[in-house]
mmCIF file of C-alpha atoms and ligand atoms in Angstrom:
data_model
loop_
_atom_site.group_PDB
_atom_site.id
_atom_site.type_symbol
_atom_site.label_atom_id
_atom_site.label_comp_id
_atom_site.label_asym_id
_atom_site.label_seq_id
_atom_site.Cartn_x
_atom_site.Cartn_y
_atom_site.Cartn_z
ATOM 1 C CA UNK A 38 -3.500 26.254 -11.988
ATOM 2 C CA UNK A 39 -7.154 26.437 -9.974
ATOM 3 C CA UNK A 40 -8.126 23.869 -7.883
ATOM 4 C CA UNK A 41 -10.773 22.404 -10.489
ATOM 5 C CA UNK A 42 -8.597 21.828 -13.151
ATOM 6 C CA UNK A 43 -6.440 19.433 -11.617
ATOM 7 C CA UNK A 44 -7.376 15.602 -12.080
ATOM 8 C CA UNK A 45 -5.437 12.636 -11.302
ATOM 9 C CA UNK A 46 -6.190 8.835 -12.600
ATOM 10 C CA UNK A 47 -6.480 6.216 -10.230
ATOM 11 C CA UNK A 48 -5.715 2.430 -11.298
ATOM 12 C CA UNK A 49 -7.074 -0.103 -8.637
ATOM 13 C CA UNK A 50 -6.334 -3.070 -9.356
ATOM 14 C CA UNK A 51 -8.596 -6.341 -8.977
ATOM 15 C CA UNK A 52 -10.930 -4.333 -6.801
ATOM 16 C CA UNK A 53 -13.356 -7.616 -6.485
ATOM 17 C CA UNK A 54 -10.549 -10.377 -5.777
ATOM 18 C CA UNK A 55 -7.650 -7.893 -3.326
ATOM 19 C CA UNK A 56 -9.765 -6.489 -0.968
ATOM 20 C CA UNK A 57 -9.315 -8.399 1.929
ATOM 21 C CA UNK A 58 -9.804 -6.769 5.604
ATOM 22 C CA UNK A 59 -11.374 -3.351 4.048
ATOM 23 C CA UNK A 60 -8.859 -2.085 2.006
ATOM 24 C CA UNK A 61 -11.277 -0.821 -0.441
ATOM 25 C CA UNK A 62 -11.668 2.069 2.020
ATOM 26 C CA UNK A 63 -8.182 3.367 0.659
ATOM 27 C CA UNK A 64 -9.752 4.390 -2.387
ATOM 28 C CA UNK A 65 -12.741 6.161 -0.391
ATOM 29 C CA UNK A 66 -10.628 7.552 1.616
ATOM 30 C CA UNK A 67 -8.489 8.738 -1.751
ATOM 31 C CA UNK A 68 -11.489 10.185 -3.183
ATOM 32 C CA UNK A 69 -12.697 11.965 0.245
ATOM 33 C CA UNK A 70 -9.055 13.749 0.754
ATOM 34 C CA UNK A 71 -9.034 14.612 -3.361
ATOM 35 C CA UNK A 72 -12.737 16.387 -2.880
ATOM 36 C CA UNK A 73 -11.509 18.201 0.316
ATOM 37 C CA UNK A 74 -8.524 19.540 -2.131
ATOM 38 C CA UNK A 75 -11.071 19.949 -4.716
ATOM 39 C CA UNK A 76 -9.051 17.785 -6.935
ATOM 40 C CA UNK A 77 -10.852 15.499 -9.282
ATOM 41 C CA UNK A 78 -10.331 11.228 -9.299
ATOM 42 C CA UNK A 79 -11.102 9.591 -12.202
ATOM 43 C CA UNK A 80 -10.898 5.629 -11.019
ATOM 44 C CA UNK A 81 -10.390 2.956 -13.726
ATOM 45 C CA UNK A 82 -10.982 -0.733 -12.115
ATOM 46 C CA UNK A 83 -8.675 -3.664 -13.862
ATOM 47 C CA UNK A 84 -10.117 -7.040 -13.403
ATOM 48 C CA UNK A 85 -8.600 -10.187 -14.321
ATOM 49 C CA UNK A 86 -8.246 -9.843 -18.553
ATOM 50 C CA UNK A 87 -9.130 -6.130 -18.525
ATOM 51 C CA UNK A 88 -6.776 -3.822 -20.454
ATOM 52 C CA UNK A 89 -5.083 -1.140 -18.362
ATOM 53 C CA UNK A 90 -5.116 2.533 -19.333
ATOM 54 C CA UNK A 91 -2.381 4.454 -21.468
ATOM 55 C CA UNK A 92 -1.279 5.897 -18.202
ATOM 56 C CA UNK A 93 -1.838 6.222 -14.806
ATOM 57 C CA UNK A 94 -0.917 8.985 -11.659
ATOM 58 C CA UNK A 95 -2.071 6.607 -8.702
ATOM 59 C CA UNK A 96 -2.380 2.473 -8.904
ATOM 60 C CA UNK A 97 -3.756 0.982 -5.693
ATOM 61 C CA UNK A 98 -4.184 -2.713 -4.778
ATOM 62 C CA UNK A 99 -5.623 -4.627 -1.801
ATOM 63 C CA UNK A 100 -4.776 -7.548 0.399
ATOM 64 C CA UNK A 101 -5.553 -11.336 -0.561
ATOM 65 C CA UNK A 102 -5.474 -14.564 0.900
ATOM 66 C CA UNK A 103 -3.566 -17.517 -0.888
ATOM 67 C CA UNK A 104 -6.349 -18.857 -3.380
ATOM 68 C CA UNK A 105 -7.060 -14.695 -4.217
ATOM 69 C CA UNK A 106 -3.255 -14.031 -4.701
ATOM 70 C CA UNK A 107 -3.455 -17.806 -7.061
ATOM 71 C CA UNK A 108 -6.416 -16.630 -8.905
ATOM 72 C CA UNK A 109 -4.518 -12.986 -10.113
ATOM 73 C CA UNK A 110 -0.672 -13.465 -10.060
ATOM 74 C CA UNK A 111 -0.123 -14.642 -13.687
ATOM 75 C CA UNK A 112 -2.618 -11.816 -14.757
ATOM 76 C CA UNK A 113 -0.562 -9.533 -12.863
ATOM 77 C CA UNK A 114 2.797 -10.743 -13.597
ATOM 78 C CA UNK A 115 2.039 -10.191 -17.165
ATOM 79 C CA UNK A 116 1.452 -6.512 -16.782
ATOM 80 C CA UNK A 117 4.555 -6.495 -15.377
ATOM 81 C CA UNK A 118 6.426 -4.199 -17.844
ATOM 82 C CA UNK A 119 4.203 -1.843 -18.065
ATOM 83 C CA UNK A 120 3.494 -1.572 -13.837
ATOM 84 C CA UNK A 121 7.755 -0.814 -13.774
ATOM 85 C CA UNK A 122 7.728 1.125 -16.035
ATOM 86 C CA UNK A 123 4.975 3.431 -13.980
ATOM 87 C CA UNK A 124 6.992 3.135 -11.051
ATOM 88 C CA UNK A 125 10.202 4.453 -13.137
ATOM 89 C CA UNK A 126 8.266 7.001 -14.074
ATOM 90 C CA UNK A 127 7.042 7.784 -10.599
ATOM 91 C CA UNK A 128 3.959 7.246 -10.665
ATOM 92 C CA UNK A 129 2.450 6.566 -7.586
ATOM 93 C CA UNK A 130 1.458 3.328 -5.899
ATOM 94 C CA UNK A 131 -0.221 1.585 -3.181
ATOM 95 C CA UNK A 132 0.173 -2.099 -2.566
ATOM 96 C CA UNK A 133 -1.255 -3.589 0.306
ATOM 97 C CA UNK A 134 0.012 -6.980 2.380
ATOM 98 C CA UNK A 135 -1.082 -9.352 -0.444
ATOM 99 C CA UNK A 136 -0.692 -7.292 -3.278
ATOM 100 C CA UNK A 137 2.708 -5.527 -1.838
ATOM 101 C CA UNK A 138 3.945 -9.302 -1.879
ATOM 102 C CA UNK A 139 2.852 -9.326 -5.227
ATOM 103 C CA UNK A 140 4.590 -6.085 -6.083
ATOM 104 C CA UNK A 141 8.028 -8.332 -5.034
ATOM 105 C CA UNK A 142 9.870 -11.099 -6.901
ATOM 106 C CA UNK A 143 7.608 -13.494 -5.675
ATOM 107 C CA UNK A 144 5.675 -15.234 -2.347
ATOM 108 C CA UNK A 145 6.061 -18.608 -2.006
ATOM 109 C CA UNK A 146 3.328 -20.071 0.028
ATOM 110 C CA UNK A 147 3.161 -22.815 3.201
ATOM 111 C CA UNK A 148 2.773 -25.122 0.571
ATOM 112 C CA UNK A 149 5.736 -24.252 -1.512
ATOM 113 C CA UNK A 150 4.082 -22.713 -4.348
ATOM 114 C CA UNK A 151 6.197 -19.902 -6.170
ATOM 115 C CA UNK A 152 3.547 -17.097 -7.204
ATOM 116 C CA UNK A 153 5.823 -14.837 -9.330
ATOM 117 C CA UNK A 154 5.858 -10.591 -8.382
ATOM 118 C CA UNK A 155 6.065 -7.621 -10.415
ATOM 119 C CA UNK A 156 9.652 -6.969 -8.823
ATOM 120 C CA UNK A 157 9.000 -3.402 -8.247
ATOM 121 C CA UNK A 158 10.226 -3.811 -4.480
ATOM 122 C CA UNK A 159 13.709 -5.399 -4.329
ATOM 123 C CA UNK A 160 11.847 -8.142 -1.722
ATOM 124 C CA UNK A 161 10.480 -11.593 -1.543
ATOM 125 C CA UNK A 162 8.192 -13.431 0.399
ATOM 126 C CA UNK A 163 8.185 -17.046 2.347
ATOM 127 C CA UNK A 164 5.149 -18.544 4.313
ATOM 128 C CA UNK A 165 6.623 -20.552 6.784
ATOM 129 C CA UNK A 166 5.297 -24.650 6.994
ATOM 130 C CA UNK A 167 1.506 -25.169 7.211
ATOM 131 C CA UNK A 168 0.515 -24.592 10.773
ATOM 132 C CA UNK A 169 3.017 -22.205 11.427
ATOM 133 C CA UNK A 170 2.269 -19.144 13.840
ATOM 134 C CA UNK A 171 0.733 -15.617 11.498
ATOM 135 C CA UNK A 172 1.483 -12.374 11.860
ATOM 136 C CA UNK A 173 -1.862 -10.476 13.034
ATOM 137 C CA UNK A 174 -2.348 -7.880 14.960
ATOM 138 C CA UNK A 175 -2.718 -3.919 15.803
ATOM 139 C CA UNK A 176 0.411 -2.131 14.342
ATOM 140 C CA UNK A 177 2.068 1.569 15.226
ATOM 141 C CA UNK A 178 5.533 2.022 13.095
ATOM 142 C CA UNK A 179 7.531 4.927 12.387
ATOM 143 C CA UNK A 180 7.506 5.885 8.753
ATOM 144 C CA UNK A 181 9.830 8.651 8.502
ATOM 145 C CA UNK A 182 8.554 11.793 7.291
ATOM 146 C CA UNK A 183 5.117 10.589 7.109
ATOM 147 C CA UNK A 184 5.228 9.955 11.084
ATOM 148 C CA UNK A 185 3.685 7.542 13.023
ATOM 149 C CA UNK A 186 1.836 5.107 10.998
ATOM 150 C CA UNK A 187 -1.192 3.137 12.545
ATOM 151 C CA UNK A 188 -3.411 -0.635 10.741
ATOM 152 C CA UNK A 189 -4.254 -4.329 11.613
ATOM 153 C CA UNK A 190 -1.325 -6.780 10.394
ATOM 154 C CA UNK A 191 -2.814 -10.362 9.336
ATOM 155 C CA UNK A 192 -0.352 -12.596 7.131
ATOM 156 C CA UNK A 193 1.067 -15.512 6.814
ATOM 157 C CA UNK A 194 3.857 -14.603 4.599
ATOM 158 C CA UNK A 195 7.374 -13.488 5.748
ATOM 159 C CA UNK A 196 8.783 -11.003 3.785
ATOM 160 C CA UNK A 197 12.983 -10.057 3.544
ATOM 161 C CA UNK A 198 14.736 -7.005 1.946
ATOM 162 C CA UNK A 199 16.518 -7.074 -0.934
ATOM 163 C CA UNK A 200 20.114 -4.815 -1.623
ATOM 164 C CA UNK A 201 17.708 -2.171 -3.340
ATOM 165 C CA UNK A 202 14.789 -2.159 -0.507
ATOM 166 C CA UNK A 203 14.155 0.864 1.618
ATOM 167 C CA UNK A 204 11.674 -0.125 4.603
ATOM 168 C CA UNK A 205 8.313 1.961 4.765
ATOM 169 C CA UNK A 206 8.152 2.296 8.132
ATOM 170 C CA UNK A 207 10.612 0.531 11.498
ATOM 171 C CA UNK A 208 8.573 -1.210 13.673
ATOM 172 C CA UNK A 209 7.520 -0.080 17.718
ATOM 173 C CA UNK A 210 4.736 -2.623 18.016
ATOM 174 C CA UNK A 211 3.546 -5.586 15.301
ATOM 175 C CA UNK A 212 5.240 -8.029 13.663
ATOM 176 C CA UNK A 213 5.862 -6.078 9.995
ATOM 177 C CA UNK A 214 7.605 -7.887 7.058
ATOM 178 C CA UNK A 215 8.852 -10.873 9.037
ATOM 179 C CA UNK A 216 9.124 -10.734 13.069
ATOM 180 C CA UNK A 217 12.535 -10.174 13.130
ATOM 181 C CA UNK A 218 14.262 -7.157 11.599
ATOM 182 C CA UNK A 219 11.960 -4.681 12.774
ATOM 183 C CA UNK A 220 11.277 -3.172 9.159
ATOM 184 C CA UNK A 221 7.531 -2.735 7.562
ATOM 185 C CA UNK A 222 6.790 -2.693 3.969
ATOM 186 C CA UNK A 223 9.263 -1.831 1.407
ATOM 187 C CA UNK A 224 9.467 1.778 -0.826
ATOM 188 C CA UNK A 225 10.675 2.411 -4.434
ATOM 189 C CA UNK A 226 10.752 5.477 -5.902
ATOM 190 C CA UNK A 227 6.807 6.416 -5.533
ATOM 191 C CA UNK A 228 5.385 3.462 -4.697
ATOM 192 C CA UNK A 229 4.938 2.124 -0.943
ATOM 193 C CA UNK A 230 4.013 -1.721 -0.074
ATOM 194 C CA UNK A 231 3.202 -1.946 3.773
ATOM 195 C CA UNK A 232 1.690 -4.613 5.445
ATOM 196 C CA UNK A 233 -0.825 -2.034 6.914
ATOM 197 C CA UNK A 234 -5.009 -3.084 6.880
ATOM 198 C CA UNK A 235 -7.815 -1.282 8.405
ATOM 199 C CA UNK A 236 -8.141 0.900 5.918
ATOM 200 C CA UNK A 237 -4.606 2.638 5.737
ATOM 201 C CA UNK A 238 -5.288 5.796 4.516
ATOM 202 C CA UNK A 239 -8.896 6.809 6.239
ATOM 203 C CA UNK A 240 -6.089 6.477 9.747
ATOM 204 C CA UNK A 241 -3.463 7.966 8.185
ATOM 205 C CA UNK A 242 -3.917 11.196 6.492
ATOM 206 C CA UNK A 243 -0.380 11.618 5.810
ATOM 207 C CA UNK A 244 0.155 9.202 3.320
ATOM 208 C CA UNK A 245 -2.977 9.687 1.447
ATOM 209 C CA UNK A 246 -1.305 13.435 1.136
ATOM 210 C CA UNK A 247 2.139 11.708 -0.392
ATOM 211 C CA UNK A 248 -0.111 9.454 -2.652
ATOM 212 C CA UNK A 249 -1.806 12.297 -4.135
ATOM 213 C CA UNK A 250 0.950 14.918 -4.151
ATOM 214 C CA UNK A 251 3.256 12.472 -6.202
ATOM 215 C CA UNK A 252 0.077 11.844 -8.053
ATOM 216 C CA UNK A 253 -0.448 15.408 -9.088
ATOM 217 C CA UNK A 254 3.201 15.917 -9.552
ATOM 218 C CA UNK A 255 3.499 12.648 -12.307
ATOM 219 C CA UNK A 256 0.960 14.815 -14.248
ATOM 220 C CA UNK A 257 1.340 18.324 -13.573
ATOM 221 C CA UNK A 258 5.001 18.403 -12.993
ATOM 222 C CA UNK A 259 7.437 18.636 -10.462
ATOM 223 C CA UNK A 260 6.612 21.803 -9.152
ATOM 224 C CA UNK A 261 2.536 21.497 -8.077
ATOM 225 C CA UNK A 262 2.228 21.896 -4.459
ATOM 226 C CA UNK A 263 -0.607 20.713 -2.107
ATOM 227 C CA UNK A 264 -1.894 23.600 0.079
ATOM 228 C CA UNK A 265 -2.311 22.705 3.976
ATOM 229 C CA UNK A 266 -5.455 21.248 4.906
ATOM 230 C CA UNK A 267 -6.951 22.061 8.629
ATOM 231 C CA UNK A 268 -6.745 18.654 10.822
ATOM 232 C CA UNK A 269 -9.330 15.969 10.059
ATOM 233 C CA UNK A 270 -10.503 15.418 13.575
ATOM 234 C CA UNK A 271 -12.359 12.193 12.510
ATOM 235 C CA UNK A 272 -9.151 11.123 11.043
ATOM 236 C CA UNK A 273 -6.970 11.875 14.168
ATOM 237 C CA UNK A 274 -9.253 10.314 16.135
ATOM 238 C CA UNK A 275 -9.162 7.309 14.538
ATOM 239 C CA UNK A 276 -5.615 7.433 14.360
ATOM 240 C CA UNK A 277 -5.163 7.947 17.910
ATOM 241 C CA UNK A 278 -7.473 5.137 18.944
ATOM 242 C CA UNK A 279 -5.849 2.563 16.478
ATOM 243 C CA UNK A 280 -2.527 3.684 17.644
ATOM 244 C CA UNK A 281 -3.054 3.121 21.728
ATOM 245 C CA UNK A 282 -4.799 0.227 20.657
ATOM 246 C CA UNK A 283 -1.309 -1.195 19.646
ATOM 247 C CA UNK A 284 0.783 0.301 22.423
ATOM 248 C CA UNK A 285 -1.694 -1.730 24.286
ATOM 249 C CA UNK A 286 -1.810 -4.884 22.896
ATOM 250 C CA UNK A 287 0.459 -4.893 19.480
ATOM 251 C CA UNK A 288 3.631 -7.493 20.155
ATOM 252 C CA UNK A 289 6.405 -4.928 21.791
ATOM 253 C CA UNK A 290 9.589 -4.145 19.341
ATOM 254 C CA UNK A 291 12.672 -4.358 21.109
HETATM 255 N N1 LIG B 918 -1.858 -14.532 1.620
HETATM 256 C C1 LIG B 918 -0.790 -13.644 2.101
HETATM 257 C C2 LIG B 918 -0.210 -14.108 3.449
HETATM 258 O O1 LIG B 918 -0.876 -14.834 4.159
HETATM 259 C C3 LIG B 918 -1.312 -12.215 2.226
HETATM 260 C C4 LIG B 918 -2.440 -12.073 3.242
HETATM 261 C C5 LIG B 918 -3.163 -10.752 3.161
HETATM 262 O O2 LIG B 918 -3.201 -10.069 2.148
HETATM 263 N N2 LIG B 918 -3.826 -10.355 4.280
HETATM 264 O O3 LIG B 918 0.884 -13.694 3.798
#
């Protein structure tokens, strides 16, 4: 199958409400990778009330603070069938701090309020009492086969593993889900949650390659392969910076 004839459809959700600290560059940087493949992106944005497609290859959604998170979780909860039953079907997804929370059983705010997930990750999510200390800062994690992982951290909310959690990435400096266990983000099946700003993907190149891989393969089939692409140097650049950035002055991981 040539180059050109391979498409895959994008779902970003609530573009104008989760978008917080830049995370709209994950779908620039999407479509920038997908035209050095020469692989087309057709994007559908779902606002609050708007339909969502038949099907999907790729959803993405940003980070939000509280009142944004308030003003879409019912909407989003009640899409909630069909969003699992993407993920069964492995269609891939990106769910950022906010939105990854989202993407859980449910964050509870500083103030008590339960905003029901998705419950695609097997997590959940506590803010500590008003006034307690956030988690923000530069973050470098180990993500497994997708290497070292580099963003800015900034949340409130504390988030545990469930039974049926794997961890994105194991912390080596940042806070990640909750300070303590050393774990960052949550996978399931295709879809990642991280608590990784900045823009994610324009720093790391590697997981906007997984993204659209498992993209290509929900619609073409197990078998499509993604050729090698020569090193972005703008991309390792930024990567490198970010990541002594945190050696520097992310909080250590024992
Ligand atoms: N409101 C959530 C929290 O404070 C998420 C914040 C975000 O998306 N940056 O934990």
């Amino acid at each position: 199958m040539n180059d050109l004839a391979r498409t895959i459809r994008v779902v970003t959700l609530y573009p104008d409400v989760m978008s917080i600290y830049a995370d709209r560059g994950n779908l620039i940087a999407l479509r920038a990778r997908c035209r050095q493949y020469g692989i087309g992106c057709e994007v559908t944005a779902v606002g609050i009330g708007d339909g969502l497609p038949a099907d999907a290859d790729l959803v993405l959604i940003g980070g939000g603070q509280d009142q944004e998170q308030r003003r879409i979780a019912a909407d989003l909860a009640a899409r909630g069938v069909r969003l699992r039953d993407w993920a069964e079907d492995d269609v891939a997804m990106l769910t950022i701090c906010g939105g990854f929370q989202l993407f859980g059983h449910f964050y509870r705010t500083a103030e008590g309020e339960e905003l029901p997930g998705v419950g695609i990750f097997d997590v959940t999510t506590v803010a500590p009492a008003p006034g307690a200390p956030r988690c923000i800062g530069d973050v470098l994690a180990d993500a497994g086969d997708l290497g070292e992982v580099v963003g800015f951290e900034n949340h409130g909310g504390r988030t545990y593993l469930g039974p049926h959690a794997r961890p994105f990435a194991r912390m080596r400096h940042g806070f990640g889900n909750n300070g303590d266990d050393g774990t960052e983000g949550a996978v399931y099946r295709e879809a990642i949650g991280t608590y990784l700003h900045g823009s994610l993907l324009p720093k790391n190149p590697a997981v906007t390659d997984r993204l659209i891989l498992a993209a290509l393969r929900h619609r073409y089939g197990p078998g499509v392969k993604l050729e090698t692409l020569p090193p972005d140097p703008y991309a390792e650049r930024a990567h490198r910076a970010a990541a002594a950035v945190a050696r520097r002055r992310g909080r250590p991981n024992p």
